Amino acid sequence: VIQNNLGFIGAGNMAEALIRGILETGVCNPENIVAADVNEIRLAHMAKFYGISTTPSNQALAQTCPILILAVKPQHAGEALAELAPELHPERHVLISIAAGLTTTYLEKALKKKIKVVRVMPNTPARLRAGATAFCLGQLSGEAETLLTRRIFEAVGTVVRVDEKQMNAVTALSGSGPAYVFKLCEMMTAAGMEMGLPAEESEQLSIQTILGAGRMLSECGQTAEALRIAVTSPAGTTEAALKTLASSDFEHVFKDALKAARDRGAALTPQEQDA
Ligand SMILES: NC(=O)c1ccc[n+]([C@@H]2O[C@H](COP(=O)([O-])OP(=O)(O)OC[C@H]3O[C@@H](n4cnc5c(N)ncnc54)[C@H](OP(=O)(O)O)[C@@H]3O)[C@@H](O)[C@H]2O)c1
């Protein structure tokens, strides 16, 4: 159990997902969690549902919490960091940011002192504690911050460490990834309907197929390739479908889609001189 106070800057969707996961797994007790937000309705909701403390002040948050999680939208991060900075102490505080696209160098510069920072990219299935999270360390962070980050984010799913230069690839793969699967579900449902299935049944079969295949990938201990080969009998129905995919530009288009997401991430990243 994390005994130090954990402070959330921003009590929105992702902060709530994290707090719920942390409480459900017992990583931290509600009396050790504080949330700060500009929105008082959000704070009242968080206090009521999770029994955590709240404050409208980021300064007050920094005074009581050595572990700070920056969970505001990236466009609000500069303002929040400026409020926090005067209250932070290099020996006492660590800042863990989930703000998409903000580099550790940007965060370190914005804080204007030698504060340990960690940059984290979670994804929306964190809401169901099925998230995929990647993180990278700032210049001053080390083993202790790695362990801390893993403990917090393992409460909402799996966690991997990457180099900062790989963060835009992470954003393209797991950050935006759920949307690709949602799109796949839409396409499978539409195809089923075109072949005569009623809408509801087509959707139900598509959803359960994606869920079941995901669970097999996660739980059967076999690679995606091995599982695919196992369901593809020679000259069978699956093979007919996969051959059609292979003869189109599908794989190439899919790779290009992820690269477009990665490049968009790079274009949106504020430069450190903006800090
Ligand atoms: N949702 C995801 O799947 C996901 C995945 C990866 C990363 N992230 C990152 O997580 C961060 C939070 O996303 P979210 O979807 O949880 O956003 P959100 O629901 O908008 O939550 C942010 C909260 O912070 C409040 N806020 C704004 N400025 C503030 C300030 N200066 N001090 C304190 N609180 C402030 C907002 O209030 P107002 O609404 O009144 O402005 C809002 O309640 C973003 O940076 C995003 O890039 C999200």
Tab-separated table of C-alpha atoms and ligand atoms in Angstrom:
chain	number	residue	atom	x	y	z
A	1	VAL	CA	0.000	0.000	0.000
A	2	ILE	CA	1.322	3.444	-0.956
A	3	GLN	CA	1.479	5.368	2.333
A	4	ASN	CA	2.382	8.745	0.815
A	5	ASN	CA	-0.406	11.037	-0.276
A	6	LEU	CA	-1.279	10.771	-3.937
A	7	GLY	CA	-2.537	14.034	-5.451
A	8	PHE	CA	-4.450	14.318	-8.716
A	9	ILE	CA	-4.272	17.586	-10.642
A	10	GLY	CA	-7.521	17.372	-12.571
A	11	ALA	CA	-10.335	15.021	-11.521
A	12	GLY	CA	-11.707	14.151	-14.976
A	13	ASN	CA	-12.316	10.854	-16.748
A	14	MET	CA	-8.818	9.430	-16.619
A	15	ALA	CA	-8.200	10.529	-13.021
A	16	GLU	CA	-11.458	8.847	-12.002
A	17	ALA	CA	-10.528	5.609	-13.813
A	18	LEU	CA	-7.176	5.590	-12.031
A	19	ILE	CA	-8.604	6.394	-8.613
A	20	ARG	CA	-11.233	3.662	-8.961
A	21	GLY	CA	-8.578	1.099	-9.963
A	22	ILE	CA	-6.213	2.159	-7.201
A	23	LEU	CA	-8.943	1.842	-4.563
A	24	GLU	CA	-10.314	-1.461	-5.915
A	25	THR	CA	-6.852	-3.051	-5.868
A	26	GLY	CA	-5.920	-1.550	-2.506
A	27	VAL	CA	-2.809	0.171	-3.898
A	28	CYS	CA	-3.706	3.238	-1.860
A	29	ASN	CA	-6.351	4.045	0.772
A	30	PRO	CA	-8.953	6.779	0.159
A	31	GLU	CA	-7.558	8.864	3.041
A	32	ASN	CA	-4.260	9.079	1.123
A	33	ILE	CA	-5.822	10.374	-2.114
A	34	VAL	CA	-6.505	14.039	-2.816
A	35	ALA	CA	-7.962	15.481	-6.027
A	36	ALA	CA	-7.766	19.086	-7.188
A	37	ASP	CA	-9.938	20.468	-9.965
A	38	VAL	CA	-11.303	23.804	-11.148
A	39	ASN	CA	-14.721	22.152	-11.408
A	40	GLU	CA	-16.415	21.920	-8.002
A	41	ILE	CA	-19.087	19.534	-9.275
A	42	ARG	CA	-16.366	17.052	-10.223
A	43	LEU	CA	-14.793	17.388	-6.775
A	44	ALA	CA	-18.120	16.808	-5.013
A	45	HIS	CA	-18.672	13.705	-7.164
A	46	MET	CA	-15.211	12.314	-6.367
A	47	ALA	CA	-15.591	12.912	-2.624
A	48	LYS	CA	-19.034	11.321	-2.568
A	49	PHE	CA	-18.275	8.206	-4.629
A	50	TYR	CA	-14.729	7.417	-3.550
A	51	GLY	CA	-14.407	8.973	-0.093
A	52	ILE	CA	-11.246	10.846	-1.107
A	53	SER	CA	-10.254	14.388	-0.081
A	54	THR	CA	-10.569	17.271	-2.501
A	55	THR	CA	-9.299	20.820	-2.872
A	56	PRO	CA	-9.899	23.556	-5.431
A	57	SER	CA	-6.237	24.609	-5.076
A	58	ASN	CA	-3.280	23.061	-6.891
A	59	GLN	CA	-0.956	24.792	-4.415
A	60	ALA	CA	-2.703	23.147	-1.461
A	61	LEU	CA	-2.472	19.815	-3.279
A	62	ALA	CA	1.294	20.136	-3.707
A	63	GLN	CA	1.691	21.033	-0.034
A	64	THR	CA	0.035	17.813	1.136
A	65	CYS	CA	0.968	15.336	-1.627
A	66	PRO	CA	4.530	14.235	-2.487
A	67	ILE	CA	3.266	12.146	-5.412
A	68	LEU	CA	1.436	14.273	-7.981
A	69	ILE	CA	-0.403	12.980	-11.037
A	70	LEU	CA	-0.996	15.575	-13.741
A	71	ALA	CA	-4.344	14.612	-15.294
A	72	VAL	CA	-5.579	17.789	-16.991
A	73	LYS	CA	-5.912	18.224	-20.754
A	74	PRO	CA	-2.551	19.125	-22.339
A	75	GLN	CA	-3.747	22.670	-23.141
A	76	HIS	CA	-4.372	23.285	-19.410
A	77	ALA	CA	-1.093	21.743	-18.249
A	78	GLY	CA	1.025	24.911	-18.523
A	79	GLU	CA	-1.284	26.821	-16.223
A	80	ALA	CA	-1.502	23.954	-13.697
A	81	LEU	CA	2.293	23.460	-13.686
A	82	ALA	CA	2.843	27.181	-13.087
A	83	GLU	CA	0.556	26.975	-10.043
A	84	LEU	CA	2.347	23.897	-8.682
A	85	ALA	CA	5.934	24.935	-9.345
A	86	PRO	CA	6.490	27.281	-6.365
A	87	GLU	CA	5.298	24.578	-3.945
A	88	LEU	CA	7.508	21.764	-5.237
A	89	HIS	CA	10.720	20.518	-3.592
A	90	PRO	CA	13.287	18.366	-5.419
A	91	GLU	CA	13.756	15.962	-2.475
A	92	ARG	CA	10.078	15.625	-1.728
A	93	HIS	CA	8.037	15.586	-4.917
A	94	VAL	CA	7.608	13.441	-7.986
A	95	LEU	CA	5.355	14.466	-10.861
A	96	ILE	CA	3.728	11.761	-12.983
A	97	SER	CA	2.064	13.239	-16.089
A	98	ILE	CA	-0.577	11.553	-18.233
A	99	ALA	CA	-1.056	14.647	-20.409
A	100	ALA	CA	-0.759	13.392	-23.981
A	101	GLY	CA	2.211	14.717	-25.937
A	102	LEU	CA	3.976	16.622	-23.158
A	103	THR	CA	7.605	15.490	-23.058
A	104	THR	CA	9.585	15.022	-19.859
A	105	THR	CA	11.881	17.869	-20.958
A	106	TYR	CA	8.856	20.155	-21.356
A	107	LEU	CA	7.579	19.168	-17.893
A	108	GLU	CA	11.006	19.578	-16.257
A	109	LYS	CA	11.417	23.020	-17.827
A	110	ALA	CA	7.914	24.146	-16.876
A	111	LEU	CA	8.565	23.245	-13.218
A	112	LYS	CA	11.745	25.342	-13.307
A	113	LYS	CA	13.531	23.167	-10.707
A	114	LYS	CA	15.005	19.708	-10.405
A	115	ILE	CA	11.810	17.746	-9.891
A	116	LYS	CA	11.611	14.056	-10.772
A	117	VAL	CA	9.105	13.540	-13.585
A	118	VAL	CA	7.569	10.530	-15.317
A	119	ARG	CA	5.553	10.653	-18.549
A	120	VAL	CA	2.778	8.106	-18.871
A	121	MET	CA	0.432	7.151	-21.711
A	122	PRO	CA	-2.578	5.134	-20.544
A	123	ASN	CA	-5.588	4.231	-22.720
A	124	THR	CA	-9.358	4.287	-22.226
A	125	PRO	CA	-9.875	0.599	-21.288
A	126	ALA	CA	-8.246	1.680	-18.010
A	127	ARG	CA	-11.861	2.465	-17.103
A	128	LEU	CA	-12.444	-1.297	-16.886
A	129	ARG	CA	-8.996	-2.010	-15.444
A	130	ALA	CA	-8.041	-3.436	-18.860
A	131	GLY	CA	-5.779	-0.563	-19.857
A	132	ALA	CA	-2.459	-0.661	-21.712
A	133	THR	CA	-0.021	1.869	-20.271
A	134	ALA	CA	3.472	2.850	-21.382
A	135	PHE	CA	5.778	5.199	-19.502
A	136	CYS	CA	9.191	6.806	-19.790
A	137	LEU	CA	11.367	8.454	-17.168
A	138	GLY	CA	12.553	12.044	-16.993
A	139	GLN	CA	16.241	12.836	-16.461
A	140	LEU	CA	16.125	12.711	-12.663
A	141	SER	CA	13.863	9.691	-12.232
A	142	GLY	CA	15.146	6.185	-11.577
A	143	GLU	CA	14.291	2.832	-10.040
A	144	ALA	CA	12.041	4.222	-7.277
A	145	GLU	CA	9.918	6.187	-9.768
A	146	THR	CA	9.739	3.144	-12.068
A	147	LEU	CA	8.365	1.012	-9.230
A	148	LEU	CA	5.951	3.726	-8.147
A	149	THR	CA	4.604	4.220	-11.676
A	150	ARG	CA	4.181	0.479	-12.176
A	151	ARG	CA	2.309	0.115	-8.879
A	152	ILE	CA	-0.106	2.929	-9.695
A	153	PHE	CA	-0.837	2.018	-13.317
A	154	GLU	CA	-0.883	-1.772	-12.840
A	155	ALA	CA	-4.074	-1.048	-10.869
A	156	VAL	CA	-5.756	-0.305	-14.221
A	157	GLY	CA	-4.067	-2.837	-16.536
A	158	THR	CA	-0.665	-3.743	-17.947
A	159	VAL	CA	2.369	-1.445	-17.930
A	160	VAL	CA	5.491	-1.292	-20.115
A	161	ARG	CA	8.484	1.014	-20.001
A	162	VAL	CA	9.744	2.557	-23.240
A	163	ASP	CA	12.231	5.205	-24.351
A	164	GLU	CA	10.791	8.676	-24.681
A	165	LYS	CA	11.442	8.705	-28.433
A	166	GLN	CA	9.019	5.757	-28.701
A	167	MET	CA	6.136	7.606	-27.024
A	168	ASN	CA	4.537	8.777	-30.283
A	169	ALA	CA	4.541	5.166	-31.485
A	170	VAL	CA	2.860	4.158	-28.207
A	171	THR	CA	0.223	6.846	-28.715
A	172	ALA	CA	-0.439	5.532	-32.239
A	173	LEU	CA	-0.566	1.885	-31.120
A	174	SER	CA	-2.259	1.628	-27.715
A	175	GLY	CA	-3.418	5.215	-27.126
A	176	SER	CA	-5.491	5.428	-30.305
A	177	GLY	CA	-5.695	1.623	-30.636
A	178	PRO	CA	-9.130	1.082	-29.060
A	179	ALA	CA	-10.627	3.211	-31.865
A	180	TYR	CA	-9.221	0.835	-34.512
A	181	VAL	CA	-10.918	-2.083	-32.787
A	182	PHE	CA	-14.166	-0.114	-32.501
A	183	LYS	CA	-13.924	0.561	-36.238
A	184	LEU	CA	-13.309	-3.148	-36.885
A	185	CYS	CA	-16.456	-3.916	-34.883
A	186	GLU	CA	-18.465	-1.425	-36.950
A	187	MET	CA	-17.156	-2.956	-40.186
A	188	MET	CA	-17.853	-6.541	-39.099
A	189	THR	CA	-21.379	-5.592	-38.010
A	190	ALA	CA	-22.060	-3.805	-41.320
A	191	ALA	CA	-20.703	-6.766	-43.316
A	192	GLY	CA	-22.883	-9.181	-41.350
A	193	MET	CA	-25.931	-7.050	-42.093
A	194	GLU	CA	-25.061	-6.865	-45.767
A	195	MET	CA	-25.023	-10.663	-45.782
A	196	GLY	CA	-28.505	-10.728	-44.289
A	197	LEU	CA	-28.044	-10.836	-40.522
A	198	PRO	CA	-30.334	-8.645	-38.399
A	199	ALA	CA	-28.504	-5.554	-37.023
A	200	GLU	CA	-28.715	-6.543	-33.385
A	201	GLU	CA	-27.500	-10.110	-33.879
A	202	SER	CA	-24.728	-8.980	-36.201
A	203	GLU	CA	-23.514	-6.493	-33.617
A	204	GLN	CA	-23.758	-8.969	-30.755
A	205	LEU	CA	-21.739	-11.590	-32.674
A	206	SER	CA	-19.109	-9.000	-33.675
A	207	ILE	CA	-18.644	-7.717	-30.133
A	208	GLN	CA	-18.398	-11.175	-28.591
A	209	THR	CA	-15.976	-12.307	-31.317
A	210	ILE	CA	-13.640	-9.394	-30.596
A	211	LEU	CA	-13.911	-9.984	-26.848
A	212	GLY	CA	-13.324	-13.730	-27.208
A	213	ALA	CA	-10.392	-13.323	-29.577
A	214	GLY	CA	-8.863	-10.723	-27.239
A	215	ARG	CA	-9.188	-13.085	-24.306
A	216	MET	CA	-7.603	-15.925	-26.286
A	217	LEU	CA	-4.670	-13.667	-27.152
A	218	SER	CA	-4.292	-12.694	-23.536
A	219	GLU	CA	-4.994	-16.016	-21.820
A	220	CYS	CA	-4.040	-18.919	-24.125
A	221	GLY	CA	-0.284	-18.342	-24.112
A	222	GLN	CA	-0.030	-18.593	-27.910
A	223	THR	CA	1.026	-15.952	-30.397
A	224	ALA	CA	-1.521	-14.158	-32.570
A	225	GLU	CA	0.028	-15.884	-35.572
A	226	ALA	CA	-0.291	-19.365	-34.031
A	227	LEU	CA	-3.913	-18.736	-33.064
A	228	ARG	CA	-4.685	-17.451	-36.556
A	229	ILE	CA	-3.077	-20.451	-38.234
A	230	ALA	CA	-5.002	-22.799	-35.915
A	231	VAL	CA	-8.373	-21.456	-37.120
A	232	THR	CA	-7.373	-21.323	-40.794
A	233	SER	CA	-7.889	-24.734	-42.372
A	234	PRO	CA	-6.587	-25.193	-45.926
A	235	ALA	CA	-9.140	-24.174	-48.546
A	236	GLY	CA	-11.610	-23.289	-45.787
A	237	THR	CA	-13.772	-20.251	-45.115
A	238	THR	CA	-11.268	-18.342	-42.934
A	239	GLU	CA	-8.593	-18.828	-45.552
A	240	ALA	CA	-10.897	-17.364	-48.204
A	241	ALA	CA	-11.352	-14.228	-46.084
A	242	LEU	CA	-7.668	-13.874	-45.204
A	243	LYS	CA	-6.661	-14.342	-48.857
A	244	THR	CA	-8.954	-11.479	-49.842
A	245	LEU	CA	-7.355	-9.283	-47.152
A	246	ALA	CA	-3.858	-10.286	-48.292
A	247	SER	CA	-4.594	-9.524	-51.938
A	248	SER	CA	-5.721	-6.003	-51.029
A	249	ASP	CA	-3.418	-3.343	-49.668
A	250	PHE	CA	-4.838	-3.920	-46.197
A	251	GLU	CA	-1.606	-4.452	-44.225
A	252	HIS	CA	0.070	-1.539	-45.909
A	253	VAL	CA	-2.919	0.752	-45.291
A	254	PHE	CA	-3.079	-0.311	-41.649
A	255	LYS	CA	0.623	0.440	-41.107
A	256	ASP	CA	0.166	3.805	-42.814
A	257	ALA	CA	-2.759	4.579	-40.495
A	258	LEU	CA	-0.635	4.013	-37.394
A	259	LYS	CA	2.216	6.040	-38.861
A	260	ALA	CA	-0.215	8.897	-39.520
A	261	ALA	CA	-1.232	8.797	-35.848
A	262	ARG	CA	2.425	8.743	-34.786
A	263	ASP	CA	3.276	11.709	-37.036
A	264	ARG	CA	0.251	13.645	-35.793
A	265	GLY	CA	1.457	13.026	-32.223
A	266	ALA	CA	4.874	14.421	-33.138
A	267	ALA	CA	3.295	17.499	-34.760
A	268	LEU	CA	1.155	18.198	-31.679
A	269	THR	CA	4.063	17.901	-29.225
A	270	PRO	CA	4.894	21.319	-27.796
A	271	GLN	CA	8.576	22.167	-27.997
A	272	GLU	CA	10.492	22.618	-24.767
A	273	GLN	CA	11.071	26.304	-25.462
A	274	ASP	CA	7.267	26.686	-25.100
A	275	ALA	CA	7.464	25.548	-21.453
B	1	LIG	N1	-9.041	9.771	-21.604
B	1	LIG	C1	-8.076	9.009	-22.108
B	1	LIG	O1	-8.286	7.945	-22.635
B	1	LIG	C2	-6.643	9.413	-22.020
B	1	LIG	C3	-5.657	8.530	-22.473
B	1	LIG	C4	-4.327	8.921	-22.369
B	1	LIG	C5	-4.019	10.154	-21.848
B	1	LIG	N2	-5.009	10.977	-21.430
B	1	LIG	C6	-4.652	12.263	-20.908
B	1	LIG	O2	-5.246	12.416	-19.645
B	1	LIG	C7	-5.467	13.788	-19.431
B	1	LIG	C8	-6.846	13.953	-18.860
B	1	LIG	O3	-7.819	13.524	-19.808
B	1	LIG	P1	-9.335	13.376	-19.389
B	1	LIG	O4	-10.020	12.737	-20.519
B	1	LIG	O5	-9.420	12.746	-18.029
B	1	LIG	O6	-9.715	14.938	-19.290
B	1	LIG	P2	-10.945	15.644	-18.564
B	1	LIG	O7	-12.042	14.665	-18.309
B	1	LIG	O8	-11.213	16.910	-19.287
B	1	LIG	O9	-10.352	15.999	-17.113
B	1	LIG	C9	-9.527	17.089	-16.823
B	1	LIG	C10	-10.101	17.828	-15.602
B	1	LIG	O10	-9.153	18.819	-15.183
B	1	LIG	C11	-9.832	20.045	-14.952
B	1	LIG	N3	-8.895	21.172	-15.060
B	1	LIG	C12	-8.667	22.017	-16.119
B	1	LIG	N4	-7.695	22.913	-15.804
B	1	LIG	C13	-7.301	22.640	-14.535
B	1	LIG	C14	-6.334	23.210	-13.655
B	1	LIG	N5	-5.550	24.256	-14.021
B	1	LIG	N6	-6.181	22.657	-12.422
B	1	LIG	C15	-6.944	21.610	-12.034
B	1	LIG	N7	-7.881	21.031	-12.815
B	1	LIG	C16	-8.057	21.524	-14.051
B	1	LIG	C17	-10.925	20.027	-15.980
B	1	LIG	O11	-11.929	20.964	-15.659
B	1	LIG	P3	-12.769	21.633	-16.890
B	1	LIG	O12	-13.465	20.488	-17.562
B	1	LIG	O13	-13.678	22.573	-16.181
B	1	LIG	O14	-11.757	22.288	-17.784
B	1	LIG	C18	-11.409	18.583	-15.910
B	1	LIG	O15	-12.318	18.369	-14.856
B	1	LIG	C19	-5.267	14.513	-20.762
B	1	LIG	O16	-4.056	15.234	-20.726
B	1	LIG	C20	-5.174	13.405	-21.759
B	1	LIG	O17	-4.234	13.714	-22.777
B	1	LIG	C21	-6.308	10.626	-21.497
